[in-house]
Coordinates of C-alpha atoms and ligand atoms in Angstrom, one line a residue:
Chain H
M15 CA 0.0 0.0 0.0
S16 CA 3.0 2.3 0.7
D17 CA 4.1 3.2 -2.9
A18 CA 0.7 2.5 -4.4
A19 CA -0.8 5.2 -2.3
L20 CA 1.2 7.7 -4.3
A21 CA 0.1 6.6 -7.7
I22 CA -2.8 9.1 -7.7
A23 CA -0.6 11.9 -6.5
P24 CA 0.9 14.1 -9.3
A25 CA 4.4 13.3 -8.2
G26 CA 4.0 9.5 -8.0
V27 CA 5.1 8.4 -11.5
A28 CA 7.3 5.8 -10.0
E29 CA 6.2 2.2 -9.5
H30 CA 2.6 1.5 -10.3
A31 CA 0.5 -1.5 -9.2
H32 CA -0.7 -3.7 -12.0
A33 CA -2.1 -7.2 -11.8
A34 CA -1.7 -10.2 -14.0
I35 CA -5.0 -12.1 -14.5
E36 CA -5.4 -15.7 -15.5
V37 CA -8.8 -17.1 -16.3
R38 CA -8.4 -20.9 -16.5
G39 CA -11.1 -23.1 -18.0
V40 CA -13.9 -21.1 -16.4
S41 CA -17.5 -22.2 -17.0
H42 CA -20.5 -20.8 -15.2
H43 CA -24.2 -21.4 -15.1
F44 CA -27.1 -19.8 -13.2
K45 CA -30.1 -21.7 -11.8
L46 CA -33.1 -20.2 -13.4
S47 CA -36.5 -21.6 -12.1
G48 CA -34.9 -25.0 -11.7
A49 CA -33.2 -25.2 -15.1
K50 CA -29.5 -24.5 -15.6
L51 CA -28.6 -21.5 -17.7
A52 CA -25.1 -21.9 -19.0
V53 CA -23.5 -18.5 -19.4
L54 CA -19.7 -19.1 -19.7
D55 CA -18.2 -22.1 -21.5
G56 CA -14.5 -22.9 -21.0
I57 CA -13.1 -19.4 -21.0
E58 CA -9.3 -19.2 -21.2
L59 CA -7.8 -15.8 -20.9
S60 CA -4.5 -14.3 -19.8
V61 CA -4.1 -10.6 -19.2
A62 CA -0.6 -9.3 -18.8
P63 CA 0.2 -6.6 -16.1
G64 CA -0.7 -3.2 -17.4
E65 CA -2.5 -4.5 -20.5
F66 CA -5.7 -2.9 -21.7
V67 CA -8.1 -5.6 -23.0
A68 CA -11.5 -5.1 -24.4
L69 CA -14.3 -7.7 -24.4
L70 CA -16.8 -7.6 -27.2
G71 CA -19.8 -9.9 -27.7
P72 CA -23.5 -10.2 -28.3
S73 CA -25.8 -8.8 -25.6
G74 CA -26.6 -11.3 -22.9
C75 CA -23.7 -13.6 -23.7
G76 CA -22.1 -13.4 -20.3
K77 CA -19.6 -10.5 -20.4
S78 CA -20.8 -8.9 -17.2
T79 CA -20.9 -12.3 -15.5
L80 CA -17.2 -12.8 -16.4
L81 CA -16.3 -9.4 -14.9
R82 CA -18.3 -10.2 -11.7
L83 CA -16.3 -13.5 -11.4
I84 CA -13.0 -11.7 -11.9
A85 CA -14.0 -9.1 -9.3
G86 CA -14.8 -11.9 -6.9
L87 CA -18.4 -11.0 -6.4
E88 CA -19.3 -14.6 -7.3
A89 CA -17.4 -17.9 -7.7
P90 CA -17.3 -19.7 -11.0
T91 CA -19.1 -23.0 -11.2
S92 CA -15.9 -24.6 -12.6
G93 CA -12.4 -23.5 -13.4
S94 CA -10.4 -20.9 -11.6
I95 CA -9.4 -17.3 -11.8
L96 CA -6.0 -16.1 -10.5
A97 CA -4.8 -12.6 -9.8
D98 CA -1.0 -12.5 -9.7
G99 CA -1.0 -16.3 -9.2
E100 CA -3.5 -16.3 -6.3
S101 CA -7.0 -17.7 -6.6
I102 CA -9.7 -15.0 -6.4
R103 CA -12.2 -15.9 -3.7
K104 CA -13.8 -12.6 -2.7
P105 CA -13.8 -9.0 -3.7
D106 CA -10.6 -7.1 -3.0
P107 CA -9.9 -3.3 -3.1
S108 CA -7.0 -4.0 -5.5
R109 CA -9.6 -5.0 -8.1
M110 CA -12.2 -2.4 -8.9
L111 CA -15.4 -2.8 -10.9
V112 CA -17.1 0.1 -12.5
F113 CA -20.7 -0.6 -13.7
Q114 CA -22.7 0.8 -16.6
D115 CA -24.9 2.7 -14.1
P116 CA -22.8 4.9 -11.8
T117 CA -24.6 3.3 -8.8
L118 CA -23.5 6.2 -6.6
F119 CA -25.1 6.1 -3.1
P120 CA -27.8 8.7 -3.5
W121 CA -27.8 9.6 0.2
A122 CA -24.2 10.6 0.3
S123 CA -22.4 13.6 -1.2
V124 CA -20.0 13.0 -4.1
W125 CA -17.1 13.4 -1.7
K126 CA -18.4 10.8 0.6
N127 CA -19.2 8.4 -2.3
V128 CA -15.6 8.7 -3.5
A129 CA -14.4 8.2 0.1
T130 CA -16.4 5.0 0.6
G131 CA -13.6 2.6 -0.2
L132 CA -11.1 4.2 2.1
E133 CA -13.7 4.6 4.9
A134 CA -14.8 1.0 4.6
R135 CA -11.2 -0.1 5.1
G136 CA -10.6 2.4 8.0
L137 CA -8.0 4.4 6.0
L138 CA -10.0 7.6 5.5
A139 CA -8.7 9.4 8.6
N140 CA -5.1 9.6 7.3
Q141 CA -5.9 9.8 3.6
R142 CA -8.6 12.4 3.2
R143 CA -6.3 14.1 0.7
R144 CA -6.5 11.2 -1.7
V145 CA -10.2 11.8 -2.0
D146 CA -9.7 15.4 -3.1
E147 CA -7.0 14.3 -5.5
A148 CA -9.2 11.6 -7.0
L149 CA -12.0 14.2 -7.5
A150 CA -9.5 16.6 -9.1
L151 CA -8.4 13.8 -11.4
V152 CA -11.9 13.5 -12.9
E153 CA -12.4 17.3 -12.7
L154 CA -15.2 17.1 -10.1
K155 CA -13.6 19.2 -7.4
E156 CA -16.4 21.8 -7.4
F157 CA -19.0 19.1 -7.0
A158 CA -17.6 17.5 -3.9
D159 CA -20.6 18.5 -1.8
A160 CA -23.2 17.9 -4.5
F161 CA -25.6 14.9 -4.2
P162 CA -25.6 12.4 -7.0
H163 CA -29.0 13.5 -8.3
Q164 CA -27.5 16.9 -9.0
L165 CA -25.0 15.5 -11.4
S166 CA -25.3 14.9 -15.2
G167 CA -24.8 11.4 -16.5
G168 CA -21.3 12.0 -17.5
M169 CA -20.4 13.6 -14.2
A170 CA -21.9 10.8 -12.3
Q171 CA -19.9 8.3 -14.2
R172 CA -16.7 10.3 -13.6
A173 CA -17.5 10.3 -9.9
S174 CA -18.0 6.5 -10.1
L175 CA -14.6 6.3 -11.8
A176 CA -13.0 8.4 -9.0
R177 CA -14.6 6.2 -6.4
A178 CA -12.7 3.2 -8.0
L179 CA -9.5 5.0 -8.7
V180 CA -9.1 6.4 -5.2
N181 CA -8.3 2.9 -4.0
D182 CA -5.4 2.8 -6.5
P183 CA -6.5 -0.5 -8.0
A184 CA -4.1 -2.9 -9.7
L185 CA -6.9 -4.0 -11.9
L186 CA -9.8 -1.9 -13.2
L187 CA -12.8 -3.8 -14.6
L188 CA -15.1 -1.6 -16.7
D189 CA -18.5 -2.9 -17.6
E190 CA -19.8 -0.8 -20.4
P191 CA -19.0 2.3 -18.3
L192 CA -19.8 4.7 -21.1
G193 CA -22.7 2.8 -22.6
K194 CA -25.5 5.2 -21.4
L195 CA -23.8 8.5 -22.2
D196 CA -24.3 10.8 -25.1
S197 CA -21.7 10.5 -27.9
L198 CA -19.9 13.7 -27.1
T199 CA -19.5 12.9 -23.4
R200 CA -18.4 9.4 -24.4
L201 CA -15.6 10.8 -26.5
T202 CA -14.3 13.0 -23.7
L203 CA -14.4 10.1 -21.2
Q204 CA -12.7 7.7 -23.6
A205 CA -9.8 10.1 -23.8
E206 CA -9.9 10.5 -20.0
L207 CA -9.8 6.7 -19.5
V208 CA -6.7 6.4 -21.7
R209 CA -5.0 9.2 -19.8
L210 CA -5.8 7.6 -16.4
W211 CA -4.7 4.2 -17.6
Q212 CA -1.4 5.6 -18.9
R213 CA -0.8 7.6 -15.8
N214 CA -1.8 5.0 -13.1
G215 CA -0.6 1.9 -14.9
F216 CA -3.4 -0.4 -13.8
T217 CA -4.4 -3.5 -15.8
A218 CA -7.7 -2.7 -17.5
I219 CA -10.5 -5.0 -18.8
L220 CA -13.2 -3.2 -20.6
V221 CA -16.5 -4.6 -21.7
T222 CA -18.1 -2.6 -24.4
H223 CA -20.7 -3.0 -27.2
D224 CA -18.9 -0.3 -29.2
V225 CA -16.3 -1.7 -31.6
E226 CA -14.8 1.7 -32.2
E227 CA -14.4 2.3 -28.5
A228 CA -12.6 -0.9 -28.1
L229 CA -10.3 0.0 -31.0
L230 CA -9.5 3.5 -29.5
L231 CA -8.7 2.2 -26.0
A232 CA -7.4 -1.4 -26.0
S233 CA -4.4 -3.2 -27.3
R234 CA -6.2 -6.5 -27.5
I235 CA -9.8 -7.2 -28.4
V236 CA -11.5 -10.5 -27.4
V237 CA -14.6 -11.4 -29.2
F238 CA -17.2 -13.7 -27.5
S239 CA -19.8 -16.0 -29.1
D240 CA -23.5 -16.1 -28.2
R241 CA -24.4 -17.4 -24.8
P242 CA -22.9 -19.5 -23.4
A243 CA -19.9 -17.3 -24.1
R244 CA -16.8 -18.9 -25.7
I245 CA -13.9 -17.0 -27.0
K246 CA -14.4 -16.7 -30.7
Q247 CA -11.3 -14.7 -31.7
E248 CA -8.7 -12.4 -30.4
F249 CA -7.2 -9.3 -32.1
R250 CA -3.9 -7.9 -31.0
F251 CA -2.6 -4.6 -32.3
E252 CA -0.1 -2.0 -31.2
K253 CA -1.0 1.6 -31.9
P254 CA 0.2 4.7 -30.1
Y255 CA -2.3 7.0 -28.3
P256 CA -4.2 9.2 -29.1
R257 CA -5.7 7.1 -31.8
H258 CA -7.8 8.2 -34.7
R259 CA -11.0 6.5 -35.7
D260 CA -10.2 6.9 -39.4
D261 CA -6.8 5.3 -39.1
A262 CA -6.5 2.8 -42.0
E263 CA -5.4 -0.1 -39.9
L264 CA -8.1 0.5 -37.3
V265 CA -10.7 0.7 -40.0
A266 CA -9.6 -2.6 -41.5
L267 CA -9.6 -4.2 -38.0
R268 CA -13.0 -2.8 -37.4
R269 CA -14.3 -4.5 -40.5
S270 CA -12.9 -7.9 -39.6
I271 CA -14.2 -7.6 -35.9
L272 CA -17.7 -6.8 -37.1
G273 CA -17.4 -9.8 -39.4
T274 CA -16.5 -12.0 -36.4
L275 CA -19.5 -10.6 -34.6
G276 CA -21.7 -11.5 -37.6
L277 CA -22.4 -7.9 -38.4
A278 CA -20.4 -7.4 -41.6
T279 CA -21.9 -5.2 -44.3
Chain X
M12 CA -40.5 47.6 -11.8
S13 CA -38.1 50.4 -10.7
E14 CA -38.7 52.6 -7.7
A15 CA -39.5 55.6 -9.8
A16 CA -42.1 53.6 -11.7
V17 CA -43.7 52.7 -8.4
A18 CA -43.7 56.3 -7.2
S19 CA -45.3 57.6 -10.3
A20 CA -47.9 54.9 -10.2
T21 CA -48.8 56.0 -6.7
V22 CA -49.2 59.6 -7.7
S23 CA -51.1 59.1 -10.9
D24 CA -53.4 56.4 -9.5
P25 CA -55.8 57.6 -6.8
L26 CA -56.9 54.0 -6.1
A27 CA -53.4 52.9 -5.2
A28 CA -53.9 53.1 -1.5
V29 CA -57.0 50.9 -1.8
R30 CA -55.1 48.5 -4.1
G31 CA -52.4 48.0 -1.5
L32 CA -54.9 47.2 1.1
W33 CA -55.2 43.5 2.3
R34 CA -58.8 42.8 1.4
D35 CA -59.0 39.5 3.2
G36 CA -57.5 41.1 6.3
V37 CA -60.4 43.7 6.4
L38 CA -63.0 41.0 5.8
A39 CA -61.4 38.8 8.5
A40 CA -61.4 41.8 10.9
V41 CA -65.2 42.2 10.2
A42 CA -65.8 38.5 10.8
W43 CA -63.9 38.5 14.1
A44 CA -65.5 41.8 15.2
A45 CA -68.9 40.2 14.5
A46 CA -67.9 37.2 16.7
A47 CA -67.0 39.6 19.4
L48 CA -70.2 41.6 19.1
V49 CA -72.4 38.6 19.0
T50 CA -70.7 37.2 22.1
I51 CA -70.9 40.4 24.2
G52 CA -74.2 41.8 22.7
L53 CA -76.6 38.9 23.0
P54 CA -77.3 37.1 26.3
D55 CA -76.4 33.4 26.9
V56 CA -79.5 31.1 27.1
V57 CA -77.7 29.3 29.9
P58 CA -74.7 31.1 31.4
W59 CA -71.2 29.7 30.3
G60 CA -68.8 32.2 31.8
S61 CA -65.8 34.0 30.3
V62 CA -68.0 35.9 27.9
G63 CA -66.1 39.1 28.4
L64 CA -62.7 37.4 28.0
F65 CA -63.8 35.7 24.7
A66 CA -65.2 39.0 23.3
A67 CA -62.0 40.8 24.3
V68 CA -59.8 38.1 22.5
T69 CA -61.9 38.1 19.3
G70 CA -62.2 41.8 19.3
G71 CA -58.5 42.1 19.8
V72 CA -57.8 39.9 16.9
A73 CA -60.2 42.0 14.8
A74 CA -58.4 45.2 15.8
I75 CA -54.9 43.7 15.0
L76 CA -56.1 42.4 11.6
L77 CA -57.6 45.8 10.7
A78 CA -54.5 47.6 11.8
L79 CA -52.2 45.3 9.7
S80 CA -54.3 45.5 6.6
P81 CA -52.6 48.6 5.0
F82 CA -49.1 47.4 5.8
V83 CA -49.2 43.6 5.4
R84 CA -47.3 43.6 2.1
R85 CA -44.4 45.4 3.7
L86 CA -44.0 42.8 6.5
G87 CA -41.8 40.4 4.5
H88 CA -42.1 36.7 5.1
A89 CA -44.6 37.1 8.1
G90 CA -46.8 39.2 5.8
E91 CA -46.8 36.6 3.1
V92 CA -47.8 33.9 5.6
L93 CA -50.7 36.1 6.8
V94 CA -51.8 36.9 3.3
H95 CA -51.7 33.2 2.4
Y96 CA -54.0 32.3 5.4
G97 CA -56.3 35.3 4.8
P98 CA -59.2 33.3 3.6
W99 CA -58.8 31.0 6.6
L100 CA -58.9 33.9 9.0
V101 CA -62.1 35.1 7.4
A102 CA -63.6 31.6 7.7
V103 CA -62.6 31.1 11.3
G104 CA -64.0 34.5 12.4
A105 CA -67.3 33.7 10.6
W106 CA -67.3 30.2 12.1
L107 CA -66.8 31.5 15.6
A108 CA -69.7 34.0 15.2
L109 CA -72.0 31.3 13.8
W110 CA -70.9 28.9 16.6
E111 CA -71.8 31.5 19.2
L112 CA -75.2 32.0 17.7
T113 CA -76.2 28.4 17.4
T114 CA -75.1 27.3 20.8
A115 CA -75.0 29.9 23.6
K116 CA -77.2 32.6 22.0
F117 CA -80.1 30.8 20.4
G118 CA -79.7 27.4 22.1
W119 CA -80.3 25.4 18.9
L120 CA -77.4 23.1 19.9
P121 CA -78.1 22.9 23.6
K122 CA -76.1 22.5 26.8
P123 CA -74.6 20.2 27.9
F124 CA -74.0 18.4 24.6
F125 CA -72.6 21.4 22.9
S126 CA -70.5 24.2 24.1
P127 CA -69.9 27.7 22.6
P128 CA -66.3 28.8 22.1
H129 CA -66.4 30.9 25.2
G130 CA -67.5 27.8 27.1
I131 CA -64.4 26.0 26.1
L132 CA -62.3 29.1 26.9
N133 CA -63.9 29.1 30.3
V134 CA -62.7 25.5 30.9
Y135 CA -59.1 26.7 30.3
V136 CA -59.6 29.6 32.7
T137 CA -61.2 27.5 35.5
D138 CA -59.5 24.2 35.0
G139 CA -56.2 25.2 33.4
Q140 CA -54.0 23.9 36.2
R141 CA -55.4 20.4 36.0
L142 CA -55.3 20.4 32.2
L143 CA -51.6 21.3 32.3
I144 CA -50.9 18.4 34.6
C145 CA -52.8 16.2 32.3
I146 CA -50.8 17.4 29.3
G147 CA -47.6 16.6 31.2
Y148 CA -48.8 13.1 32.0
S149 CA -50.0 12.4 28.5
L150 CA -46.7 13.6 26.9
R151 CA -44.7 11.5 29.3
L152 CA -46.7 8.4 28.5
W153 CA -46.6 9.1 24.8
A154 CA -42.9 9.9 24.7
L155 CA -41.9 6.8 26.7
G156 CA -44.2 4.5 24.7
F157 CA -43.4 5.9 21.3
F158 CA -39.7 6.2 21.6
S159 CA -39.2 2.7 23.2
G160 CA -41.5 1.3 20.5
V161 CA -39.7 3.0 17.7
V162 CA -36.2 1.9 19.0
V163 CA -37.2 -1.7 19.4
G164 CA -39.3 -1.7 16.2
Y165 CA -36.4 -0.2 14.2
A166 CA -33.9 -2.7 15.5
V167 CA -36.2 -5.6 14.9
G168 CA -37.0 -4.2 11.4
V169 CA -33.3 -3.9 10.4
A170 CA -32.6 -7.5 11.7
L171 CA -35.7 -8.8 9.8
G172 CA -34.7 -7.1 6.6
W173 CA -31.0 -8.1 6.8
S174 CA -30.9 -11.6 8.2
K175 CA -32.5 -14.5 6.3
Q176 CA -32.7 -16.6 9.5
F177 CA -34.2 -13.8 11.5
S178 CA -36.7 -13.1 8.8
Y179 CA -37.6 -16.8 8.5
W180 CA -38.8 -16.9 12.1
G181 CA -39.8 -13.3 12.7
M182 CA -41.6 -12.3 9.5
P183 CA -44.6 -14.8 9.9
L184 CA -44.9 -13.7 13.5
L185 CA -44.9 -10.1 12.7
K186 CA -47.4 -10.6 9.9
L187 CA -49.7 -12.4 12.4
I188 CA -49.3 -9.9 15.2
G189 CA -49.2 -6.8 13.0
P190 CA -52.9 -6.4 12.1
V191 CA -54.1 -7.0 15.7
P192 CA -55.0 -3.7 17.3
A193 CA -52.6 -3.0 20.1
T194 CA -55.5 -2.5 22.5
A195 CA -56.5 -6.2 22.0
W196 CA -53.5 -7.2 24.1
I197 CA -54.7 -5.3 27.2
P198 CA -55.8 -8.5 29.2
C199 CA -52.4 -10.3 29.0
T200 CA -50.6 -7.0 29.3
F201 CA -52.1 -6.5 32.7
Y202 CA -50.8 -9.9 33.7
F203 CA -47.3 -9.2 32.6
F204 CA -46.9 -5.6 33.8
P205 CA -47.0 -5.0 37.5
T206 CA -48.2 -1.4 37.1
T207 CA -50.9 0.2 35.0
F208 CA -48.3 2.8 33.9
G209 CA -46.0 0.0 32.6
A210 CA -48.9 -1.6 30.8
S211 CA -50.0 1.7 29.2
I212 CA -46.4 2.3 27.9
F213 CA -46.3 -1.2 26.5
I214 CA -49.6 -0.6 24.6
V215 CA -48.4 2.7 23.1
A216 CA -45.0 1.1 22.3
L217 CA -46.6 -1.8 20.5
A218 CA -48.9 0.5 18.5
S219 CA -45.9 2.6 17.3
G220 CA -43.3 -0.1 17.1
I221 CA -45.1 -2.6 14.8
P222 CA -45.5 -0.4 11.7
V223 CA -42.0 0.9 12.1
A224 CA -40.7 -2.8 12.3
I225 CA -42.7 -3.8 9.2
L226 CA -41.8 -0.8 7.1
T227 CA -38.1 -0.9 8.1
A228 CA -37.9 -4.6 7.3
S229 CA -39.4 -4.1 3.8
G230 CA -37.1 -1.0 3.3
V231 CA -33.9 -2.9 4.2
G232 CA -35.1 -5.9 2.2
S233 CA -35.7 -3.9 -1.0
V234 CA -32.4 -2.1 -1.1
N235 CA -31.0 -2.2 -4.7
R236 CA -28.6 -5.2 -4.7
A237 CA -26.2 -3.2 -6.8
F238 CA -25.4 -1.0 -3.8
Y239 CA -24.3 -4.0 -1.9
D240 CA -22.1 -5.1 -4.8
V241 CA -20.5 -1.7 -4.9
G242 CA -19.9 -1.8 -1.2
R243 CA -18.3 -5.3 -1.3
I244 CA -16.1 -4.3 -4.2
L245 CA -14.9 -1.3 -2.2
G246 CA -14.0 -3.6 0.7
A247 CA -16.9 -3.2 3.0
D248 CA -17.8 -5.8 5.6
S249 CA -21.3 -6.7 6.6
W250 CA -21.4 -4.3 9.5
Y251 CA -20.4 -1.4 7.2
L252 CA -23.0 -2.5 4.6
I253 CA -25.7 -2.4 7.3
R254 CA -24.7 0.9 8.7
K255 CA -23.7 2.8 5.6
V256 CA -25.9 1.1 2.9
A257 CA -28.9 -0.7 4.3
I258 CA -29.8 1.9 6.9
P259 CA -29.6 5.1 4.8
A260 CA -31.1 3.4 1.7
S261 CA -34.2 2.3 3.8
T262 CA -34.8 5.6 5.5
P263 CA -37.6 6.7 3.2
H264 CA -39.5 3.5 4.1
V265 CA -38.7 4.0 7.8
F266 CA -40.3 7.4 7.8
V267 CA -43.5 6.0 6.3
G268 CA -43.5 3.6 9.3
L269 CA -42.8 6.4 11.7
F270 CA -45.8 8.4 10.5
M271 CA -48.1 5.4 10.7
G272 CA -46.7 4.6 14.2
L273 CA -47.3 8.2 15.2
Y274 CA -51.0 8.1 14.3
Y275 CA -51.5 4.7 16.0
S276 CA -49.7 5.9 19.1
F277 CA -52.1 8.9 19.4
A278 CA -55.1 6.6 18.9
V279 CA -54.1 4.2 21.6
L280 CA -52.9 6.8 24.0
V281 CA -56.4 7.7 25.0
V282 CA -57.4 4.1 25.5
A283 CA -54.2 3.4 27.4
E284 CA -55.0 6.3 29.8
M285 CA -58.4 4.9 30.4
L286 CA -56.8 1.8 32.0
G287 CA -56.9 3.4 35.5
A288 CA -54.4 6.2 35.1
K289 CA -54.8 9.1 37.6
Y290 CA -54.0 11.9 35.1
G291 CA -53.7 12.5 31.4
L292 CA -55.9 13.9 28.6
G293 CA -57.4 10.5 28.0
W294 CA -58.3 10.1 31.6
Y295 CA -59.6 13.7 31.7
I296 CA -61.9 13.0 28.7
Q297 CA -63.2 9.8 30.3
F298 CA -63.7 11.4 33.7
Q299 CA -65.5 14.5 32.2
T300 CA -67.7 12.4 30.0
A301 CA -68.9 10.5 33.0
Y302 CA -70.0 13.8 34.6
S303 CA -71.4 15.3 31.4
G304 CA -68.7 17.9 31.4
Y305 CA -68.8 18.1 27.6
A306 CA -67.3 21.5 27.4
N307 CA -64.3 20.1 29.3
V308 CA -64.2 17.2 26.9
Y309 CA -64.1 19.5 23.9
A310 CA -61.4 21.6 25.6
A311 CA -59.2 18.5 26.1
I312 CA -59.9 17.4 22.5
V313 CA -58.7 20.8 21.2
I314 CA -55.5 20.4 23.2
M315 CA -55.0 16.9 21.9
A316 CA -55.5 18.0 18.3
V317 CA -53.0 20.8 18.6
L318 CA -50.4 18.5 20.4
C319 CA -50.7 15.8 17.7
A320 CA -50.5 18.3 14.9
G321 CA -47.4 19.8 16.5
I322 CA -45.7 16.5 16.8
V323 CA -46.5 15.5 13.2
R324 CA -45.1 18.8 12.1
L325 CA -41.9 18.1 14.0
L326 CA -41.5 14.7 12.4
F327 CA -42.0 16.2 9.0
A328 CA -39.2 18.7 9.8
V329 CA -36.9 15.8 10.9
R330 CA -37.7 13.9 7.7
D331 CA -37.1 16.9 5.5
R332 CA -33.7 17.3 7.1
L333 CA -32.7 13.6 6.8
L334 CA -34.0 13.0 3.4
S335 CA -32.9 16.1 1.6
W336 CA -30.7 13.9 -0.6
Q337 CA -33.7 12.4 -2.4
E338 CA -34.2 13.4 -6.0
G339 CA -37.0 15.9 -6.5
F340 CA -37.2 16.7 -2.8
I341 CA -38.3 20.2 -2.1
S342 CA -36.6 21.6 1.0
Ligands
ADP12 N1 -27.8 -13.5 -11.1 C1 -28.3 -14.1 -12.2 N2 -29.2 -15.1 -12.1 C2 -29.7 -15.7 -13.2 N3 -29.3 -15.3 -14.5 C3 -28.4 -14.4 -14.6 C4 -27.9 -13.7 -13.5 N4 -27.0 -12.8 -14.0 C5 -27.0 -12.9 -15.3 N5 -27.9 -13.8 -15.7 C6 -28.1 -14.2 -17.1 O1 -26.9 -14.6 -17.7 C7 -26.8 -14.2 -19.0 C8 -25.6 -13.4 -19.2 O2 -25.7 -12.1 -18.5 P1 -24.6 -11.0 -18.6 O3 -23.4 -11.6 -18.1 O4 -25.2 -9.8 -17.9 O5 -24.6 -10.7 -20.2 P2 -23.8 -9.5 -20.9 O6 -22.9 -10.2 -21.8 O7 -24.9 -8.8 -21.7 O8 -23.2 -8.6 -19.9 C9 -28.1 -13.5 -19.3 O9 -29.0 -14.3 -20.0 C10 -28.7 -13.1 -18.0 O10 -30.0 -13.2 -18.0
MG13 MG1 -23.6 -6.6 -19.3

């Protein structure tokens, strides 16, 4: 926690925490009115420390479920998931999950929402500054005392991001975090995500339904099949940031990814 | 409008002074003066006492209203409140005059079943001391019963809403006991509590605690699961989730239960005080009814209504403070 605590501070460009994730033969099913609903089918996935991976797939195929398993909110029916070689059994503050809905606590101010993680672990008293810094990082300093219902959708999602980042996670799981925002706000926040990722050095796994978003942010795209989700194909590419959507290579990639998704035109 | 514009309007418009007048205030003054005149001018069919005092009070109100009428718009917030309640002031004055006529003056609604307003005033004058003691006793019983009921009901509600095991055994019991009026438990209550006072507190506590328990349980049980997921991701343990997620998230439900409990507690308070208490508004009402002291009964009812309304108002203020975070909440 010692060095990691500095990662959010402007000066702390030194060592950043980033986790390696191993998903080994993970299958998962839910019990739905007695019947088994298979959701994940033999997922094998390795994510290197500091990597930015995007997951694409048809709606309802099991992407959110996979993120919940990696976060440790639920245990897989079979297979195992390792973070830095250790089996994931329960949620841990080093692995943060950001949902599509900001799910801020409506009864608490933005500041208190962002402080939740530190408070829950009894660290808040010594580290109040980190909350201010996290708010500054997502440009919400003036809204520290506002209540969530007073924020716009984009601001609420930035607050939700700050609430995750203040814990200086080694792994950031993003479940369609920009899915409900208007396109202009989405563009801004995409750039912001890249900036935060480059600066803090966490490992990022992003679920999105937007192929373009995946191409702009990730260095690897994993495409899933229909439910139960299997990995259909992976696309690796190196491109410096900031990227441009009309870059020839990305446009070509986009076409072949859409083809894999069965959406080629 | 600029000040200059206002000034020129005053000069050029001879009706300006009349326009600035608070019309409802003048009407209310007339109504209250009528009540005063009726009271002092016509004889009582049967004497009630305090005629002069009541006439003085209503006449005084009339004088104040009349005096305020030209200035009321310059009184700021207090003036706005007065103007808002203007029609009510008119209605109350007219109502008092009518009430005097039908009861004391014409005797259409006869003694002892009905009392004119000055008859009720006379009760406060002659029996004020005893009524004050009764208010004290009633408030003590209500406060002890209500607060102990709410504390226990709230704790039980949180446990029921949070713990599956607690809910498995507790919820069916609560659903069985809940609809039974608290007063139905009087016989066994008397067996279990050594004193009448203890039994009365228990009845009031039961009446206020059960709705709080039911609504708290449903509130805690219906908290959006995603909030718990967020809490767990952020490293919260169960105790933190209860304190910082379940409890604040369920507060709107809890207040519904508190308001229900408040009304039930008032309703059973009177009954509880009839169980052999020596003082209290409920006891006073029962005692005076037995002696056909209906004016005294009305006097006690008025006090009760005012007390209850005051406490409800207080609870609303507390709720507005605690729930100011809710979307669309006007505060
Ligand atoms: N807790 C649950 N119980 C039962 N079924 C669930 C549960 N969570 C998700 N599912 C089902 O699992 C499937 C995959 O869901 P999800 O992982 O949310 O898909 P997506 O890829 O759209 O994020 C869906 O059919 C959904 O209905
Ligand atoms: Mg999903």
